[in-house]
Amino acid sequence: MAADYADLDGLKAHWPLLPSDREGEAGQKLHEASVEIRALYPDVDARIAAGTMDADIPRLVVCRMVKRAMTAPATPGGEGGLGSIQQGAGPFSQTLNFSNPDGAVYLSKADRNLLRTARGHKRAWTIIPSGGAV
């Protein structure tokens, strides 16, 4: 079994306000986030070993994933991951929008960009009607 990309000490350095009574949950989520990265980006370990990826990148992404999952806002009733509430007065309407209701770990677009394989810089070019290229 491969080691997790981040540990509890690393998460505490990233997120100093981690509640001490939730450290067990955090440890499990660190593992889940590492598993998800390995499943979606199976070449990450090889890129780290080859020196083409800094080991701090998946460590940062895992810490972001765990913090995001554990800080999903909750309603007074205890529902987690509430994104917004909309209420009306008459004829009595109420809408709840959940952004991460089960507190799952997930990759954001920024996380995916950090983990993707680096591509060379692309140059803009055009074809001039006279036949020359710029």
CSV table of N, CA and C in Angstrom, one decimal:
chain,number,residue,atom,x,y,z
A,1,MET,N,0.9,-1.2,0.0
A,1,MET,CA,0.0,0.0,0.0
A,1,MET,C,0.9,1.2,0.0
A,2,ALA,N,0.6,2.1,-0.9
A,2,ALA,CA,1.4,3.4,-1.0
A,2,ALA,C,1.1,4.3,0.1
A,3,ALA,N,2.1,5.1,0.5
A,3,ALA,CA,1.9,6.1,1.5
A,3,ALA,C,1.0,7.3,1.1
A,4,ASP,N,0.3,7.9,2.0
A,4,ASP,CA,-0.5,9.1,1.7
A,4,ASP,C,0.4,10.2,1.3
A,5,TYR,N,-0.1,11.1,0.5
A,5,TYR,CA,0.7,12.3,0.1
A,5,TYR,C,0.9,13.3,1.2
A,6,ALA,N,0.0,13.3,2.1
A,6,ALA,CA,0.1,14.3,3.3
A,6,ALA,C,-0.3,13.6,4.5
A,7,ASP,N,0.3,14.1,5.6
A,7,ASP,CA,0.0,13.5,7.0
A,7,ASP,C,-0.7,14.5,7.8
A,8,LEU,N,-1.1,14.1,9.0
A,8,LEU,CA,-1.8,15.0,9.9
A,8,LEU,C,-1.0,16.3,10.3
A,9,ASP,N,0.3,16.1,10.5
A,9,ASP,CA,1.1,17.3,10.8
A,9,ASP,C,1.1,18.3,9.6
A,10,GLY,N,1.2,17.8,8.4
A,10,GLY,CA,1.2,18.6,7.2
A,10,GLY,C,-0.1,19.3,7.1
A,11,LEU,N,-1.2,18.6,7.4
A,11,LEU,CA,-2.6,19.3,7.3
A,11,LEU,C,-2.7,20.4,8.4
A,12,LYS,N,-2.1,20.1,9.6
A,12,LYS,CA,-2.2,21.2,10.6
A,12,LYS,C,-1.4,22.4,10.2
A,13,ALA,N,-0.2,22.2,9.5
A,13,ALA,CA,0.5,23.3,9.0
A,13,ALA,C,-0.2,24.1,8.0
A,14,HIS,N,-1.0,23.4,7.1
A,14,HIS,CA,-1.8,24.0,6.1
A,14,HIS,C,-3.0,24.7,6.7
A,15,TRP,N,-3.6,24.0,7.7
A,15,TRP,CA,-4.9,24.5,8.3
A,15,TRP,C,-4.7,24.5,9.8
A,16,PRO,N,-4.1,25.5,10.4
A,16,PRO,CA,-3.9,25.6,11.8
A,16,PRO,C,-5.2,25.5,12.7
A,17,LEU,N,-6.3,25.8,12.1
A,17,LEU,CA,-7.5,25.8,12.9
A,17,LEU,C,-8.3,24.4,12.8
A,18,LEU,N,-7.6,23.4,12.4
A,18,LEU,CA,-8.2,22.0,12.4
A,18,LEU,C,-8.6,21.7,13.8
A,19,PRO,N,-9.9,21.4,14.0
A,19,PRO,CA,-10.4,21.0,15.4
A,19,PRO,C,-9.7,19.8,15.9
A,20,SER,N,-9.2,19.8,17.0
A,20,SER,CA,-8.5,18.6,17.6
A,20,SER,C,-9.4,17.4,17.7
A,21,ASP,N,-10.7,17.6,18.0
A,21,ASP,CA,-11.6,16.5,18.1
A,21,ASP,C,-12.0,15.9,16.8
A,22,ARG,N,-11.5,16.4,15.6
A,22,ARG,CA,-11.8,15.9,14.3
A,22,ARG,C,-10.5,15.3,13.6
A,23,GLU,N,-9.5,15.1,14.4
A,23,GLU,CA,-8.2,14.6,13.8
A,23,GLU,C,-8.4,13.2,13.2
A,24,GLY,N,-9.2,12.3,13.8
A,24,GLY,CA,-9.4,11.0,13.3
A,24,GLY,C,-10.1,11.1,11.9
A,25,GLU,N,-11.1,11.9,11.8
A,25,GLU,CA,-11.8,12.1,10.5
A,25,GLU,C,-10.8,12.7,9.5
A,26,ALA,N,-10.0,13.6,9.9
A,26,ALA,CA,-9.0,14.2,9.0
A,26,ALA,C,-8.0,13.2,8.5
A,27,GLY,N,-7.6,12.3,9.4
A,27,GLY,CA,-6.7,11.2,8.9
A,27,GLY,C,-7.3,10.3,7.9
A,28,GLN,N,-8.5,10.0,8.0
A,28,GLN,CA,-9.2,9.2,7.0
A,28,GLN,C,-9.4,9.9,5.7
A,29,LYS,N,-9.7,11.2,5.8
A,29,LYS,CA,-9.9,12.0,4.6
A,29,LYS,C,-8.6,12.2,3.9
A,30,LEU,N,-7.5,12.3,4.6
A,30,LEU,CA,-6.1,12.4,4.0
A,30,LEU,C,-5.9,11.2,3.1
A,31,HIS,N,-6.3,10.0,3.7
A,31,HIS,CA,-6.1,8.8,2.9
A,31,HIS,C,-7.0,8.7,1.7
A,32,GLU,N,-8.3,9.1,1.9
A,32,GLU,CA,-9.2,9.1,0.8
A,32,GLU,C,-8.8,10.1,-0.4
A,33,ALA,N,-8.3,11.2,0.0
A,33,ALA,CA,-7.8,12.2,-1.0
A,33,ALA,C,-6.6,11.6,-1.8
A,34,SER,N,-5.7,11.0,-1.1
A,34,SER,CA,-4.5,10.4,-1.7
A,34,SER,C,-5.0,9.3,-2.7
A,35,VAL,N,-5.9,8.4,-2.3
A,35,VAL,CA,-6.5,7.4,-3.1
A,35,VAL,C,-7.1,8.0,-4.4
A,36,GLU,N,-7.9,9.0,-4.2
A,36,GLU,CA,-8.5,9.7,-5.4
A,36,GLU,C,-7.5,10.2,-6.3
A,37,ILE,N,-6.4,10.8,-5.8
A,37,ILE,CA,-5.4,11.4,-6.7
A,37,ILE,C,-4.7,10.2,-7.5
A,38,ARG,N,-4.4,9.1,-6.8
A,38,ARG,CA,-3.8,8.0,-7.5
A,38,ARG,C,-4.7,7.4,-8.5
A,39,ALA,N,-6.0,7.3,-8.2
A,39,ALA,CA,-6.9,6.8,-9.2
A,39,ALA,C,-7.1,7.6,-10.4
A,40,LEU,N,-7.1,8.9,-10.3
A,40,LEU,CA,-7.3,9.8,-11.4
A,40,LEU,C,-6.0,10.2,-12.1
A,41,TYR,N,-4.9,10.2,-11.4
A,41,TYR,CA,-3.6,10.5,-12.0
A,41,TYR,C,-2.6,9.4,-11.6
A,42,PRO,N,-2.7,8.2,-12.2
A,42,PRO,CA,-1.8,7.1,-11.8
A,42,PRO,C,-0.3,7.3,-12.0
A,43,ASP,N,0.0,8.3,-12.7
A,43,ASP,CA,1.5,8.6,-13.0
A,43,ASP,C,2.1,9.5,-12.0
A,44,VAL,N,1.4,10.0,-11.0
A,44,VAL,CA,1.9,11.0,-10.1
A,44,VAL,C,3.2,10.5,-9.3
A,45,ASP,N,3.1,9.2,-8.8
A,45,ASP,CA,4.2,8.7,-8.1
A,45,ASP,C,5.4,8.5,-9.0
A,46,ALA,N,5.2,8.1,-10.2
A,46,ALA,CA,6.3,8.0,-11.2
A,46,ALA,C,6.9,9.3,-11.5
A,47,ARG,N,6.1,10.4,-11.6
A,47,ARG,CA,6.6,11.7,-11.9
A,47,ARG,C,7.4,12.3,-10.7
A,48,ILE,N,7.0,12.0,-9.5
A,48,ILE,CA,7.7,12.4,-8.3
A,48,ILE,C,9.1,11.7,-8.3
A,49,ALA,N,9.1,10.4,-8.5
A,49,ALA,CA,10.3,9.6,-8.5
A,49,ALA,C,11.3,10.0,-9.6
A,50,ALA,N,10.7,10.4,-10.8
A,50,ALA,CA,11.6,10.9,-11.9
A,50,ALA,C,12.0,12.3,-11.7
A,51,GLY,N,11.5,13.0,-10.7
A,51,GLY,CA,11.9,14.4,-10.5
A,51,GLY,C,11.2,15.4,-11.4
A,52,THR,N,10.1,15.0,-12.1
A,52,THR,CA,9.4,15.9,-13.0
A,52,THR,C,8.2,16.5,-12.3
A,53,MET,N,7.9,16.1,-11.1
A,53,MET,CA,6.9,16.7,-10.2
A,53,MET,C,7.4,16.8,-8.8
A,54,ASP,N,7.2,18.0,-8.2
A,54,ASP,CA,7.6,18.2,-6.9
A,54,ASP,C,6.6,17.5,-5.9
A,55,ALA,N,7.1,16.8,-5.0
A,55,ALA,CA,6.2,16.1,-4.0
A,55,ALA,C,5.3,17.0,-3.2
A,56,ASP,N,5.7,18.3,-3.2
A,56,ASP,CA,4.8,19.3,-2.5
A,56,ASP,C,3.5,19.5,-3.2
A,57,ILE,N,3.4,19.2,-4.5
A,57,ILE,CA,2.2,19.5,-5.3
A,57,ILE,C,1.1,18.6,-4.8
A,58,PRO,N,1.2,17.2,-4.8
A,58,PRO,CA,0.1,16.4,-4.3
A,58,PRO,C,-0.1,16.6,-2.9
A,59,ARG,N,0.9,17.0,-2.1
A,59,ARG,CA,0.7,17.2,-0.6
A,59,ARG,C,-0.2,18.4,-0.5
A,60,LEU,N,0.0,19.5,-1.2
A,60,LEU,CA,-0.8,20.7,-1.2
A,60,LEU,C,-2.2,20.4,-1.6
A,61,VAL,N,-2.4,19.6,-2.7
A,61,VAL,CA,-3.7,19.3,-3.2
A,61,VAL,C,-4.5,18.5,-2.2
A,62,VAL,N,-3.9,17.5,-1.6
A,62,VAL,CA,-4.5,16.7,-0.6
A,62,VAL,C,-5.0,17.5,0.6
A,63,CYS,N,-4.1,18.4,1.1
A,63,CYS,CA,-4.5,19.3,2.2
A,63,CYS,C,-5.7,20.2,1.8
A,64,ARG,N,-5.7,20.7,0.6
A,64,ARG,CA,-6.8,21.6,0.1
A,64,ARG,C,-8.1,20.7,0.1
A,65,MET,N,-8.0,19.5,-0.4
A,65,MET,CA,-9.2,18.7,-0.5
A,65,MET,C,-9.8,18.4,0.8
A,66,VAL,N,-8.9,18.0,1.8
A,66,VAL,CA,-9.4,17.7,3.1
A,66,VAL,C,-10.0,18.9,3.8
A,67,LYS,N,-9.3,20.0,3.8
A,67,LYS,CA,-9.9,21.2,4.4
A,67,LYS,C,-11.2,21.6,3.8
A,68,ARG,N,-11.3,21.6,2.5
A,68,ARG,CA,-12.6,21.9,1.8
A,68,ARG,C,-13.7,20.9,2.2
A,69,ALA,N,-13.4,19.7,2.3
A,69,ALA,CA,-14.4,18.7,2.8
A,69,ALA,C,-14.8,18.9,4.2
A,70,MET,N,-13.9,19.3,5.1
A,70,MET,CA,-14.2,19.4,6.5
A,70,MET,C,-14.7,20.8,6.9
A,71,THR,N,-14.7,21.7,6.0
A,71,THR,CA,-15.2,23.1,6.3
A,71,THR,C,-16.5,23.4,5.6
A,72,ALA,N,-17.1,22.4,5.0
A,72,ALA,CA,-18.4,22.6,4.3
A,72,ALA,C,-19.3,23.2,5.3
A,73,PRO,N,-19.9,24.4,5.0
A,73,PRO,CA,-20.8,25.1,6.0
A,73,PRO,C,-22.0,24.2,6.3
A,74,ALA,N,-22.6,24.4,7.4
A,74,ALA,CA,-23.7,23.6,7.9
A,74,ALA,C,-24.9,24.5,8.3
A,75,THR,N,-26.1,24.1,8.2
A,75,THR,CA,-27.2,24.8,8.6
A,75,THR,C,-27.5,24.6,10.1
A,76,PRO,N,-28.3,25.4,10.7
A,76,PRO,CA,-28.6,25.2,12.1
A,76,PRO,C,-29.1,23.7,12.4
A,77,GLY,N,-29.8,23.1,11.4
A,77,GLY,CA,-30.3,21.8,11.6
A,77,GLY,C,-29.2,20.7,11.4
A,78,GLY,N,-28.0,21.1,11.0
A,78,GLY,CA,-26.9,20.2,11.0
A,78,GLY,C,-26.6,19.7,9.6
A,79,GLU,N,-27.3,20.1,8.5
A,79,GLU,CA,-27.0,19.6,7.2
A,79,GLU,C,-25.7,20.2,6.7
A,80,GLY,N,-24.8,19.4,6.3
A,80,GLY,CA,-23.5,19.9,5.8
A,80,GLY,C,-23.5,20.3,4.4
A,81,GLY,N,-22.5,21.1,4.0
A,81,GLY,CA,-22.3,21.5,2.6
A,81,GLY,C,-23.4,22.5,2.0
A,82,LEU,N,-24.0,23.2,2.9
A,82,LEU,CA,-25.0,24.2,2.4
A,82,LEU,C,-24.4,25.3,1.7
A,83,GLY,N,-24.7,25.5,0.4
A,83,GLY,CA,-24.2,26.6,-0.4
A,83,GLY,C,-25.0,27.9,-0.3
A,84,SER,N,-26.3,27.8,-0.3
A,84,SER,CA,-27.1,29.0,-0.1
A,84,SER,C,-28.5,28.6,0.3
A,85,ILE,N,-29.2,29.6,0.9
A,85,ILE,CA,-30.6,29.4,1.4
A,85,ILE,C,-31.4,30.6,0.7
A,86,GLN,N,-32.5,30.3,0.2
A,86,GLN,CA,-33.4,31.3,-0.3
A,86,GLN,C,-34.8,31.2,0.3
A,87,GLN,N,-35.3,32.2,0.9
A,87,GLN,CA,-36.6,32.1,1.6
A,87,GLN,C,-37.5,33.1,1.0
A,88,GLY,N,-38.8,32.9,1.1
A,88,GLY,CA,-39.8,33.9,0.7
A,88,GLY,C,-40.9,34.0,1.8
A,89,ALA,N,-41.7,35.0,1.7
A,89,ALA,CA,-42.7,35.2,2.7
A,89,ALA,C,-44.1,34.7,2.2
A,90,GLY,N,-44.5,35.1,1.1
A,90,GLY,CA,-45.8,34.6,0.6
A,90,GLY,C,-45.7,34.4,-0.9
A,91,PRO,N,-46.1,33.4,-1.3
A,91,PRO,CA,-46.7,32.2,-0.8
A,91,PRO,C,-45.8,31.1,-0.2
A,92,PHE,N,-45.0,31.5,0.7
A,92,PHE,CA,-44.2,30.6,1.5
A,92,PHE,C,-43.3,29.6,0.7
A,93,SER,N,-42.1,30.1,0.3
A,93,SER,CA,-41.2,29.2,-0.4
A,93,SER,C,-39.8,29.2,0.3
A,94,GLN,N,-39.1,28.2,0.1
A,94,GLN,CA,-37.8,28.1,0.7
A,94,GLN,C,-37.0,27.2,-0.2
A,95,THR,N,-35.7,27.6,-0.5
A,95,THR,CA,-34.8,26.8,-1.4
A,95,THR,C,-33.5,26.6,-0.6
A,96,LEU,N,-33.0,25.4,-0.6
A,96,LEU,CA,-31.7,25.1,0.0
A,96,LEU,C,-30.8,24.6,-1.2
A,97,ASN,N,-29.6,25.1,-1.3
A,97,ASN,CA,-28.7,24.6,-2.3
A,97,ASN,C,-27.5,24.0,-1.6
A,98,PHE,N,-27.2,22.8,-1.9
A,98,PHE,CA,-26.1,22.1,-1.2
A,98,PHE,C,-24.9,22.0,-2.2
A,99,SER,N,-23.8,22.4,-1.7
A,99,SER,CA,-22.6,22.4,-2.6
A,99,SER,C,-21.8,21.1,-2.4
A,100,ASN,N,-21.7,20.6,-1.2
A,100,ASN,CA,-21.0,19.3,-0.9
A,100,ASN,C,-21.7,18.7,0.3
A,101,PRO,N,-22.9,18.1,0.1
A,101,PRO,CA,-23.7,17.7,1.2
A,101,PRO,C,-23.1,16.6,2.1
A,102,ASP,N,-22.3,15.7,1.5
A,102,ASP,CA,-21.8,14.6,2.3
A,102,ASP,C,-20.3,14.9,2.8
A,103,GLY,N,-19.8,16.1,2.5
A,103,GLY,CA,-18.5,16.4,2.9
A,103,GLY,C,-17.4,15.5,2.3
A,104,ALA,N,-17.6,15.2,1.0
A,104,ALA,CA,-16.7,14.3,0.3
A,104,ALA,C,-15.4,15.1,-0.1
A,105,VAL,N,-14.3,14.4,-0.3
A,105,VAL,CA,-13.1,15.0,-0.8
A,105,VAL,C,-13.3,15.1,-2.4
A,106,TYR,N,-12.9,16.2,-3.0
A,106,TYR,CA,-13.0,16.3,-4.4
A,106,TYR,C,-11.9,17.2,-4.9
A,107,LEU,N,-11.6,17.1,-6.2
A,107,LEU,CA,-10.6,18.0,-6.8
A,107,LEU,C,-11.2,19.2,-7.5
A,108,SER,N,-10.7,20.3,-7.2
A,108,SER,CA,-11.2,21.5,-7.9
A,108,SER,C,-10.5,21.7,-9.2
A,109,LYS,N,-10.9,22.6,-10.0
A,109,LYS,CA,-10.2,22.8,-11.3
A,109,LYS,C,-8.7,23.2,-11.1
A,110,ALA,N,-8.5,24.1,-10.0
A,110,ALA,CA,-7.1,24.5,-9.7
A,110,ALA,C,-6.3,23.3,-9.3
A,111,ASP,N,-6.9,22.4,-8.5
A,111,ASP,CA,-6.2,21.2,-8.1
A,111,ASP,C,-5.8,20.3,-9.4
A,112,ARG,N,-6.7,20.2,-10.3
A,112,ARG,CA,-6.5,19.4,-11.5
A,112,ARG,C,-5.4,20.0,-12.3
A,113,ASN,N,-5.4,21.3,-12.4
A,113,ASN,CA,-4.3,22.0,-13.1
A,113,ASN,C,-3.0,21.7,-12.5
A,114,LEU,N,-2.9,21.7,-11.2
A,114,LEU,CA,-1.6,21.4,-10.6
A,114,LEU,C,-1.1,20.0,-10.8
A,115,LEU,N,-2.0,19.0,-10.9
A,115,LEU,CA,-1.7,17.6,-11.0
A,115,LEU,C,-1.5,17.2,-12.5
A,116,ARG,N,-2.0,17.9,-13.4
A,116,ARG,CA,-1.9,17.4,-14.8
A,116,ARG,C,-0.4,17.4,-15.3
A,117,THR,N,-0.2,16.7,-16.3
A,117,THR,CA,1.1,16.6,-16.9
A,117,THR,C,1.5,17.9,-17.5
A,118,ALA,N,2.7,18.4,-17.2
A,118,ALA,CA,3.1,19.7,-17.8
A,118,ALA,C,3.2,19.6,-19.3
A,119,ARG,N,2.7,20.6,-19.9
A,119,ARG,CA,2.8,20.7,-21.4
A,119,ARG,C,3.7,21.8,-21.8
A,120,GLY,N,4.4,21.7,-22.9
A,120,GLY,CA,5.2,22.8,-23.3
A,120,GLY,C,4.4,24.1,-23.7
A,121,HIS,N,5.1,25.2,-23.6
A,121,HIS,CA,4.4,26.4,-23.9
A,121,HIS,C,4.0,26.4,-25.4
A,122,LYS,N,2.9,26.9,-25.7
A,122,LYS,CA,2.4,26.9,-27.1
A,122,LYS,C,2.7,28.3,-27.7
A,123,ARG,N,3.1,28.3,-28.9
A,123,ARG,CA,3.4,29.6,-29.6
A,123,ARG,C,2.2,29.9,-30.5
A,124,ALA,N,1.8,31.1,-30.5
A,124,ALA,CA,0.8,31.6,-31.4
A,124,ALA,C,1.4,31.7,-32.8
A,125,TRP,N,0.7,31.3,-33.8
A,125,TRP,CA,1.2,31.5,-35.2
A,125,TRP,C,0.0,31.7,-36.1
A,126,THR,N,0.3,32.2,-37.3
A,126,THR,CA,-0.7,32.4,-38.3
A,126,THR,C,-0.1,32.2,-39.6
A,127,ILE,N,-1.0,32.0,-40.6
A,127,ILE,CA,-0.5,31.9,-42.0
A,127,ILE,C,-0.9,33.2,-42.7
A,128,ILE,N,0.1,33.8,-43.3
A,128,ILE,CA,-0.2,35.0,-44.0
A,128,ILE,C,-0.6,34.7,-45.4
A,129,PRO,N,-1.6,35.3,-46.0
A,129,PRO,CA,-2.1,34.9,-47.3
A,129,PRO,C,-1.0,34.9,-48.4
A,130,SER,N,0.1,35.7,-48.2
A,130,SER,CA,1.2,35.7,-49.2
A,130,SER,C,2.0,34.5,-49.1
A,131,GLY,N,1.8,33.6,-48.2
A,131,GLY,CA,2.5,32.3,-48.1
A,131,GLY,C,3.5,32.3,-47.0
A,132,GLY,N,3.8,33.4,-46.3
A,132,GLY,CA,4.8,33.4,-45.3
A,132,GLY,C,4.2,33.1,-43.9
A,133,ALA,N,4.9,32.6,-43.0
A,133,ALA,CA,4.4,32.3,-41.6
A,133,ALA,C,5.1,33.2,-40.7
A,134,VAL,N,4.4,33.6,-39.7
A,134,VAL,CA,4.9,34.5,-38.6
A,134,VAL,C,5.0,33.7,-37.3
